[in-house]
Structures are given as structure tokens and as C-alpha cells.
Tab-separated table of C-alpha atoms and ligand atoms in Angstrom:
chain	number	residue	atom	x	y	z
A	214	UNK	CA	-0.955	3.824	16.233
A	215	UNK	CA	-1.374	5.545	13.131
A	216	UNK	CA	2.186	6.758	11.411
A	217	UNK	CA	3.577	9.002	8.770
A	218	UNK	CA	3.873	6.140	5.774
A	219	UNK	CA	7.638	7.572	5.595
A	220	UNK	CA	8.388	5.736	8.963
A	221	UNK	CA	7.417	2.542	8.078
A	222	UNK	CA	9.071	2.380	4.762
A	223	UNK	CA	12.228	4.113	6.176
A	224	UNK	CA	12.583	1.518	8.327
A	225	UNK	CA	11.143	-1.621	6.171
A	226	UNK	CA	13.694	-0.277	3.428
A	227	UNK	CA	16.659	-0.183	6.139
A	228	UNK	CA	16.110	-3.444	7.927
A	229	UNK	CA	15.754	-5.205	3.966
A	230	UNK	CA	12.395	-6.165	4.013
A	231	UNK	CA	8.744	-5.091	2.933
A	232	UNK	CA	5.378	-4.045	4.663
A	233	UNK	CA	2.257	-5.154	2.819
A	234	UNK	CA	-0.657	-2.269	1.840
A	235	UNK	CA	-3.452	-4.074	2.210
A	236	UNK	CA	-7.105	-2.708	0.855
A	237	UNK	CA	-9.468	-0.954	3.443
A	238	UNK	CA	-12.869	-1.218	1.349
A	239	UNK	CA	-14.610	-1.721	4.950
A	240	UNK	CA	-14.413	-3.205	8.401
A	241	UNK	CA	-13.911	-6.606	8.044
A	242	UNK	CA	-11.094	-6.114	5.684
A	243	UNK	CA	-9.816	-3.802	8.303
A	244	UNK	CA	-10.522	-5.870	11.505
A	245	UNK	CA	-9.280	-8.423	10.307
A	246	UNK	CA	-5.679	-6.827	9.211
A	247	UNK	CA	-5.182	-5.263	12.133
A	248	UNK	CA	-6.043	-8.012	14.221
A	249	UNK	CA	-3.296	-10.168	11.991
A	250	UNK	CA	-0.550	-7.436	12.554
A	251	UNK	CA	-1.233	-7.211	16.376
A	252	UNK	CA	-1.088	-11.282	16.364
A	253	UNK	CA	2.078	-11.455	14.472
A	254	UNK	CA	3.815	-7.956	15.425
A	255	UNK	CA	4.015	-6.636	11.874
A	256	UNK	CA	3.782	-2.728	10.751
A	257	UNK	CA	0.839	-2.759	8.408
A	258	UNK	CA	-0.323	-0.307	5.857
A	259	UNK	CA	-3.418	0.365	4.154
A	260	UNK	CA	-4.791	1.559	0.785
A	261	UNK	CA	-7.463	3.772	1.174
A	262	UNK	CA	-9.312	5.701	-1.506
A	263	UNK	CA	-11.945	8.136	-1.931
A	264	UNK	CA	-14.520	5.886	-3.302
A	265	UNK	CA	-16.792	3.694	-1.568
A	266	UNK	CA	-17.008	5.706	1.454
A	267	UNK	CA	-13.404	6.204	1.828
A	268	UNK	CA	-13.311	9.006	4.492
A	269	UNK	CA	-15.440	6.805	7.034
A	270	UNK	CA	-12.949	4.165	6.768
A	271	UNK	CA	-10.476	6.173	7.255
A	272	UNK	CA	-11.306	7.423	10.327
A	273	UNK	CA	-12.458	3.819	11.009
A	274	UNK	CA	-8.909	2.797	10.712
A	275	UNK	CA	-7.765	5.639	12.895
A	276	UNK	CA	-10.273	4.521	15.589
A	277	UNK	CA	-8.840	1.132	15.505
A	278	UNK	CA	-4.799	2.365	15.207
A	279	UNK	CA	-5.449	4.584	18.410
A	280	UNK	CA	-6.423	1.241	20.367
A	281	UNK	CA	-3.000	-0.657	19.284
A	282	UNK	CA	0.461	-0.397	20.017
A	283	UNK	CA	1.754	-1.115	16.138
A	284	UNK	CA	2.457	1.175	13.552
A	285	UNK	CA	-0.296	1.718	10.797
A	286	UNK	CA	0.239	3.941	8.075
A	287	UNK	CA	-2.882	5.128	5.345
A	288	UNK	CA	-2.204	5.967	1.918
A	289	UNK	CA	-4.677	7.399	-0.666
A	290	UNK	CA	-4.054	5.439	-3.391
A	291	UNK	CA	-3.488	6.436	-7.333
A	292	UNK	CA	-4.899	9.827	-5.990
A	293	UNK	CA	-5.205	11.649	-9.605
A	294	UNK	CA	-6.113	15.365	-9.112
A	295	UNK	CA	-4.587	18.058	-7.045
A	296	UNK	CA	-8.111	18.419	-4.548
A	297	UNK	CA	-7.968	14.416	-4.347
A	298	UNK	CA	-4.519	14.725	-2.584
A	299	UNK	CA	-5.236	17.934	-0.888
A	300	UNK	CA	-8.946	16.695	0.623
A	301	UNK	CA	-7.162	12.878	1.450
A	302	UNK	CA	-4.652	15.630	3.660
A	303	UNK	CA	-7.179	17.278	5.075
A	304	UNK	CA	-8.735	14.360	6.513
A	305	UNK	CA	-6.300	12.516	7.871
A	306	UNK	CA	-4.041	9.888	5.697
A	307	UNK	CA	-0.594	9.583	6.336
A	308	UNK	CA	0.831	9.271	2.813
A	309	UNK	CA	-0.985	10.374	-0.420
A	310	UNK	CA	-0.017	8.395	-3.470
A	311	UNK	CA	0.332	11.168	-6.684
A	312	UNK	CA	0.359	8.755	-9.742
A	313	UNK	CA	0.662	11.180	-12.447
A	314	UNK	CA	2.773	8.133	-14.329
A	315	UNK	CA	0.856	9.071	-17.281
A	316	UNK	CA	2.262	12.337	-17.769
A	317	UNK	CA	5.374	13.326	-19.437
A	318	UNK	CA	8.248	13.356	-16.850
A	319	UNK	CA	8.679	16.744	-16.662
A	320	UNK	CA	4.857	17.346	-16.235
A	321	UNK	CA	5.018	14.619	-13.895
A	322	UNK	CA	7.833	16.653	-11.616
A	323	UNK	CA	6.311	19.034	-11.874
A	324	UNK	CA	2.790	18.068	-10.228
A	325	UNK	CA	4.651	15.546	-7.554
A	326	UNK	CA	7.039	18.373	-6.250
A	327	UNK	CA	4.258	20.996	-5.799
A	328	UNK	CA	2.358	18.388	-3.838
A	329	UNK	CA	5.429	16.786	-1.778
A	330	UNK	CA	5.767	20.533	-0.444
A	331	UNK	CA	1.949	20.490	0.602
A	332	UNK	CA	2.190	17.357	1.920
A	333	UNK	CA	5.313	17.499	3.905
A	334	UNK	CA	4.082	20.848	5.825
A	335	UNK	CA	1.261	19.079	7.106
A	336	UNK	CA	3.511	16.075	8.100
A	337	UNK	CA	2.077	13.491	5.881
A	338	UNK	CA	4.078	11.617	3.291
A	339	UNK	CA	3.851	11.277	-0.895
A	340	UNK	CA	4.612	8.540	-2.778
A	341	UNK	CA	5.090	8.837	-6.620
A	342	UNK	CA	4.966	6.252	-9.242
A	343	UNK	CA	7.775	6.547	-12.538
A	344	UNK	CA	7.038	4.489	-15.491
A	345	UNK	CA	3.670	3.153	-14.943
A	346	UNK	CA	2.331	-0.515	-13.627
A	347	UNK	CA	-0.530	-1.118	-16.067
A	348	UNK	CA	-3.062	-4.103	-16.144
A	349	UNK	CA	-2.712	-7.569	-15.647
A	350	UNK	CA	-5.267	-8.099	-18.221
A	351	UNK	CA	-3.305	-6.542	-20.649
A	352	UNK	CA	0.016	-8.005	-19.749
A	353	UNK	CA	1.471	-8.908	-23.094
A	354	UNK	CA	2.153	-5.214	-23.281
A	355	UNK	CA	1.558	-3.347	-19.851
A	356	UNK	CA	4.330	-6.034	-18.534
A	357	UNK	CA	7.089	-4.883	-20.970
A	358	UNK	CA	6.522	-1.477	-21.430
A	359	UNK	CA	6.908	1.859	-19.868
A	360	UNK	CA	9.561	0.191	-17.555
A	361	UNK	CA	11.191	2.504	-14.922
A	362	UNK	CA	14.102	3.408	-16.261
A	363	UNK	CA	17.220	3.562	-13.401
A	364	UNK	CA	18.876	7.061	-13.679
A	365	UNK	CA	15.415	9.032	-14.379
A	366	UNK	CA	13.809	7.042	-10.978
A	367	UNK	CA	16.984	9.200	-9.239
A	368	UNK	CA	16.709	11.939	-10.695
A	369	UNK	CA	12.945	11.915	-10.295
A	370	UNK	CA	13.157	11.981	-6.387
A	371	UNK	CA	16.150	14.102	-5.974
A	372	UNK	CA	13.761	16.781	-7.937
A	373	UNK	CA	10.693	15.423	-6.196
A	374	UNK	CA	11.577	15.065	-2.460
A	375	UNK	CA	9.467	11.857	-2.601
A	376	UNK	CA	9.361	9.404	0.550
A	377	UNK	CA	8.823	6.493	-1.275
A	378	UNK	CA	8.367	5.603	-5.303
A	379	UNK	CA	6.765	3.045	-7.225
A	380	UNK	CA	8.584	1.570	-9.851
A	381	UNK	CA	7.275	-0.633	-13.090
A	382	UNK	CA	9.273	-3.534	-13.195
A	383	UNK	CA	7.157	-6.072	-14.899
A	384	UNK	CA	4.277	-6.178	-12.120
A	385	UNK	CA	0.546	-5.226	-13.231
A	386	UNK	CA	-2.751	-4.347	-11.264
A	387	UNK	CA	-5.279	-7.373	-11.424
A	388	UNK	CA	-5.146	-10.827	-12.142
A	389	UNK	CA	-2.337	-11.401	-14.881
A	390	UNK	CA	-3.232	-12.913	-18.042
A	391	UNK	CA	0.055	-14.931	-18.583
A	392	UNK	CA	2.996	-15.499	-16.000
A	393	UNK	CA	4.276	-12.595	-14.499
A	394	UNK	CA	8.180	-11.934	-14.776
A	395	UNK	CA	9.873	-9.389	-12.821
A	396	UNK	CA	12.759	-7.557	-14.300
A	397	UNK	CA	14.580	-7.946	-11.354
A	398	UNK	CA	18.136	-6.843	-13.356
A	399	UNK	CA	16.217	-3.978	-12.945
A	400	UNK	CA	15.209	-3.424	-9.981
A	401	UNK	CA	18.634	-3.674	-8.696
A	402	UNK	CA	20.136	-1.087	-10.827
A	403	UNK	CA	16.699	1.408	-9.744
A	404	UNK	CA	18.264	0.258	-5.809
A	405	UNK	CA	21.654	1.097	-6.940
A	406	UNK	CA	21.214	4.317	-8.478
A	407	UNK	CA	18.517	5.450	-5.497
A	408	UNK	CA	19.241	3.837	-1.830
A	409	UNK	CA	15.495	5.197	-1.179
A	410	UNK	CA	12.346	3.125	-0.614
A	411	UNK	CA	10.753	1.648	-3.553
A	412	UNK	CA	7.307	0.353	-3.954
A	413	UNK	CA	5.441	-2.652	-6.032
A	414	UNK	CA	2.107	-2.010	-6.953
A	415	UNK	CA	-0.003	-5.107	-8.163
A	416	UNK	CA	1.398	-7.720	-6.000
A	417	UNK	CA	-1.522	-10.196	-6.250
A	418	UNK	CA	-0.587	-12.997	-7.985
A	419	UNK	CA	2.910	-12.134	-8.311
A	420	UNK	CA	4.188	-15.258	-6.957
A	421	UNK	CA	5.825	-15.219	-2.971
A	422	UNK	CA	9.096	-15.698	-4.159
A	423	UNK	CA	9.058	-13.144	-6.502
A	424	UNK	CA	8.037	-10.764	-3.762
A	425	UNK	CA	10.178	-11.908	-1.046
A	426	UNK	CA	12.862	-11.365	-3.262
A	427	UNK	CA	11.254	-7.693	-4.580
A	428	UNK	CA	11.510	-7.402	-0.408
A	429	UNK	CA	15.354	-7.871	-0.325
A	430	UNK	CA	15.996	-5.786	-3.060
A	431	UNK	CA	14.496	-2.267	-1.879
A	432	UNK	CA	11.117	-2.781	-1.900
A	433	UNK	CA	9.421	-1.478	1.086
A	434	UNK	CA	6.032	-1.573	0.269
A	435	UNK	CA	4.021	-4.189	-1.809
A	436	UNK	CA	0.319	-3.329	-2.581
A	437	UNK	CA	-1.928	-6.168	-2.827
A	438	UNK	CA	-5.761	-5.999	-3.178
A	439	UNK	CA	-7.129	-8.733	-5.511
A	440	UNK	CA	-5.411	-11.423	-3.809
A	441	UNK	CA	-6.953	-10.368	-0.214
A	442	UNK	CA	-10.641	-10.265	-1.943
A	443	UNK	CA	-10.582	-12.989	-3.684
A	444	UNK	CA	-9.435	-15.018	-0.568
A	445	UNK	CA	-12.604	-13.458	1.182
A	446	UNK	CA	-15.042	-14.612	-1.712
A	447	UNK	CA	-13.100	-18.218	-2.060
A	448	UNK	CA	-13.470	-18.823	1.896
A	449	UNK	CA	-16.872	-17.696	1.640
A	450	UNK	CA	-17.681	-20.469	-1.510
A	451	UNK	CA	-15.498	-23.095	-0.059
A	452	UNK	CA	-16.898	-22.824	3.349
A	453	UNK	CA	-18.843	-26.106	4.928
A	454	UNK	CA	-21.346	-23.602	5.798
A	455	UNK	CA	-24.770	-23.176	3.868
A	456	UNK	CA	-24.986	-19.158	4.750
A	457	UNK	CA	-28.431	-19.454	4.069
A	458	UNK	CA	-29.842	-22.309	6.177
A	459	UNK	CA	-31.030	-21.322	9.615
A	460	UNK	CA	-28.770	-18.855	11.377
A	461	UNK	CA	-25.680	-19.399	9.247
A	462	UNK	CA	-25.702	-15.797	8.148
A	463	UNK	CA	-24.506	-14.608	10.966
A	464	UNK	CA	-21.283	-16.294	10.436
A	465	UNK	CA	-20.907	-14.347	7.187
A	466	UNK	CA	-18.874	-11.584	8.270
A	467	UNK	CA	-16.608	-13.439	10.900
A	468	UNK	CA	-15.884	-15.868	7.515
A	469	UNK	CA	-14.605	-12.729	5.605
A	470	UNK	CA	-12.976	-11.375	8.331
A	471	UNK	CA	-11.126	-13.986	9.435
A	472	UNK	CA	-9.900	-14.537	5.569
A	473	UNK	CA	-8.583	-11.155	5.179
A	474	UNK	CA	-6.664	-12.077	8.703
A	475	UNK	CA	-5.252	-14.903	7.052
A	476	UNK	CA	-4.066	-13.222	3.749
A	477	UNK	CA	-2.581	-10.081	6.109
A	478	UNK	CA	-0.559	-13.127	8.292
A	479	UNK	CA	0.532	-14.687	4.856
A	480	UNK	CA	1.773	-11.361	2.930
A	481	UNK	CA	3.749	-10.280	6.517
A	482	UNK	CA	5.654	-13.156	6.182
A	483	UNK	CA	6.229	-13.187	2.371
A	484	UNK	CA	7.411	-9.384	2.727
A	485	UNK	CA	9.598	-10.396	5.748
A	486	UNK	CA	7.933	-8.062	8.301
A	487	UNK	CA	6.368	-10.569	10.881
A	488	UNK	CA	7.857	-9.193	14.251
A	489	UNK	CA	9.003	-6.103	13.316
A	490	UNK	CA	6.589	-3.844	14.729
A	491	UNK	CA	8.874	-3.534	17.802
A	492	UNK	CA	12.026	-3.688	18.992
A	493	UNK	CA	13.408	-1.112	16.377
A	494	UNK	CA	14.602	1.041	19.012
A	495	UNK	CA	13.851	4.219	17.740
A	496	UNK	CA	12.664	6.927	20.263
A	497	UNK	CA	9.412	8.119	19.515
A	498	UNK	CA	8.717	5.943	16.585
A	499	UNK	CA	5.247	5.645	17.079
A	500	UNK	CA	4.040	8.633	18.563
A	501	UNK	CA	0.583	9.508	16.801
A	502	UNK	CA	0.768	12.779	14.321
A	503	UNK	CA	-0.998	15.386	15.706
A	504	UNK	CA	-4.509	15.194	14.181
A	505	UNK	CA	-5.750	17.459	11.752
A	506	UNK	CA	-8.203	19.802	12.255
A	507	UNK	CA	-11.117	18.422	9.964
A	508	UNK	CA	-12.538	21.231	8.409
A	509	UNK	CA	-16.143	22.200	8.687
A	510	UNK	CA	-17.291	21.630	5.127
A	511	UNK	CA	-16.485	18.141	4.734
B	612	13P	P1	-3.385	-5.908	-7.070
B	612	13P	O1	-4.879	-5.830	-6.993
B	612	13P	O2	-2.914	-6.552	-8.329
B	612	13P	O3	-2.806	-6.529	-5.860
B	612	13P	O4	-2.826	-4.409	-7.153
B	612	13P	C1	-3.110	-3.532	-6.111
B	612	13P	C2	-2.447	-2.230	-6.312
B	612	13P	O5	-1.358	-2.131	-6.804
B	612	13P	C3	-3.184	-1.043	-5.835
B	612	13P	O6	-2.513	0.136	-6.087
């Protein structure tokens, strides 16, 4: 069922581990990560954006999370203006990511307060980002710089009233050019200082033990794209298969489907979350949020 993002991370960020965000760029990617959290019991969220036909997967996804009995959560990701989060609200996510990392702090309040208020009337949750997570093609400076820094990340969502917040502590977005290294000194003193979920954004090629251990130490939500396409296109290359002989085409789609299954299976277990879909005993915990009315113009 789809879920407020805030109850999965609430409850990822209690019980010590974290749920992966996997990308939602169209139905196979989808199938197959909901079929991998049904299999293996794990909450599951997805990044979904407003490119690419981004409202049709959304309700996609929604279509799908009605059918099963596991929590699924949507977030807009790295929405960047005020209609962005607003429309991503209007039609239906459960969490609305408002990076404005690139703004000044108090600019940055600023923007994410206004929009946690909009967001929380209409039951759907925001996720911020302080410091900012930069490229991994440009990691010889992205990776040391414009850390999160531990007192501003609690001041920042005292003033904010964010659910969840994305911190820079040495990942990037992409494939790194070098080795990663996580500040994980860091991150502890950001878990310290905030007891709140935190989020890792560019978790492809991280490294599993880096995450697992991101997992342990407040992390309750690791996004991770490139790693999930790039296991599509290298099943797809590697396959026995010649796609194009005969009717070999047709076994295109279950190919890429069934490798986005396999990287959803892999990142549950590197987060920790396998099996903890159920058995949380919370009342209620994954009743369906009343759907919005989708207005007429879109
Ligand atoms: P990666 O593509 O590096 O996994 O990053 C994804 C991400 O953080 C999206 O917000």
C-alpha cells in the first residue's frame, strides 16, 4: 500500500536500519521492485520525478501499491521550484524532496519551512537536503566539500519541521571517479546532535559495507539509481540471448525486469530491511492516505 514516506523512515530509523529508494523511470523498473519487496517482505521506496512521464508512473506505482500488502512510499526527487513540489502534491506522492542545498541556509529555511507546512496539511511528507551531495564525476571536490555540518543539520529541522534530511557526508550522485570515503566521524555526530531520520543520496557505487554501516548509523533512506540501471543494461549485454535472432525480443523486458528485481533484493539486504515490512506492530501502519482529489487541469 502506498504510505506517507515519514512512516517508513520513522520506523527504518527506529528499528536501525535503511529502506532503499529505488528509481521509477517505468514499469519494469517498477515491477520488478515491487515484486522483490513482496518476495522478501521489505518496505520499499521510490524516486519519482517529473520528467520522463513522471505523473503516469506515479499513478502506475499507486496501481501496483493498492494490489500489495507492503508499505511503498513515492518521493519527488531534487524537486527545485515551489509549483514542482506543489503539482508532485497534487498528484499524489507521499514525500516531496525540496533540495534547495544550493541556497544560503537561511534562504534555504526559509523555502523548506514554507513548503513542510504545505506539505504536511495535505498529509504528505518533505525531505530536505543540508550541505549538498554533488557529482561523482567531480569527486576530488564535490566529495570534500560543502559537508553537512552537525549543529546547523539540528538546527535546520528544528526550524524546518522536516521528516527526513539528507546529509553530505562524502557520497556523490553518479559513478565516482576515485574511491568513495564516507566521513562517517561525521555522520555520527549529525545522529548525535539530531535523533531524526537521515538520508544518503548517491548510493551507487558506494560500496555495501559502507552503506550497511550508513544503515546503523541513522540512515533511513539510501537513494540508488545508477547502480539499478546499469545492472539492467549489463544483464541485458551479458545475457546468452541474441535479442535479435528469432523471437528473442520478447524476452527483452522480462531480462530488465527481472534485473531491477535482483538489484531491489540486493540493496534490501545491504540496508538491513529484508523482512521488515511486517510484524512492526503498529496499528494502522499501512492504511492508504486518502487520495487526492486530482485536479481537473492536469
Ligand atoms: P546514484 O545514481 O548515485 O545512486 O544517486 C541517486 C540519487 O541520489 C538520486 O537522488
Amino acid at each position: 500500500m502506498l504510505v506517507p514516506m515519514k512512516t517508513i523512515v520513522d520506523e527504518a530509523y527506529k528499528g536501525g536500519y535503511g529502506v532503499p529508494a529505488l528509481p521509477a523511470h517505468n514499469e519494469l523498473l517498477i515491477r520488478g521492485a515491487i515484486e522483490a519487496a513482496v518476495e522478501s517482505n521489505s518496505p520499499l521506496i521510490f524516486l519519482v520525478g517529473n520528467f520522463n512521464d513522471g505523473e503516469f508512473n506515479r499513478q502506475m506505482i499507486r496501481h501496483f501499491a493498492d494490489q500489495v500488502d507492503i508499505p511503498i512510499a513515492t518521493c519527488l526527487d531534487h524537486s527545485p521550484t515551489f509549483n514542482d513540489c506543489v503539482m508532485g502534491i497534487r498528484t499524489g506522492v507521499t514525500c516531496i524532496m525540496a533540495d534547495r542545498s544550493m541556497l544560503s541556509y537561511e534562504d534555504n529555511v526559509a523555502q523548506v519551512k514554507a513548503l513542510a507546512e504545505v506539505a504536511h496539511a495535505a498529509g504528505v511528507s518533505i525531505e530536505a537536503e543540508l550541505g549538498h551531495v554533488g557529482q561523482g564525476d567531480n569527486y576530488a571536490v564535490d566529495g570534500v566539500s560543502m559537508l553537512t555540518d552537525p549543529d546547523e543539520a539540528k538546527k535546520f529541522i528544528e526550524e524546518t519541521g522536516v521528516d527526513c534530511l539528507a546529509v553530505a557526508v562524502g557520497t556523490a550522485h553518479g559513478q565516482y571517479k576515485g574511491t568513495p570515503h564516507i566521513d562517517f566521524e561525521r555522520l555520527q555526530a549529525i545522529n548525535e546532535k539530531c535523533h531524526h531520520p537521515l538520508v544518503l543520496h548517491g548510493g551507487s557505487g558506494t560500496g555495501d559495507e559502507n552503506i550497511s554501516k550508513a544503515c546503523t548509523m541513522g540512515i533511513a533512506k539510501v537513494n540508488v539509481v545508477t547502480d539499478v540501471l546499469q545492472n539492467a543494461v549489463r544483464h541485458v549485454l551479458n545475457s546468452e540471448v541474441d535479442f535479435t535472432e528469432g523471437n528473442n525480443g520478447f524476452r527483452l523486458c522480462p531480462t530488465i525486469q527481472a534485473a531491477a528485481k535482483e538489484m531491489a533484493l540486493h540493496m534490501f539486504d545491504v540496508c538491513g530491511c529484508t523482512g521488515k515490512a511486517v510484524g512492526t506492530g503498529l496499528p494502522g501502519l499501512w492504511k492508504a492516505p486518502p487520495r487526492p482529489v486530482r485536479p481537473s487541469a492536469i
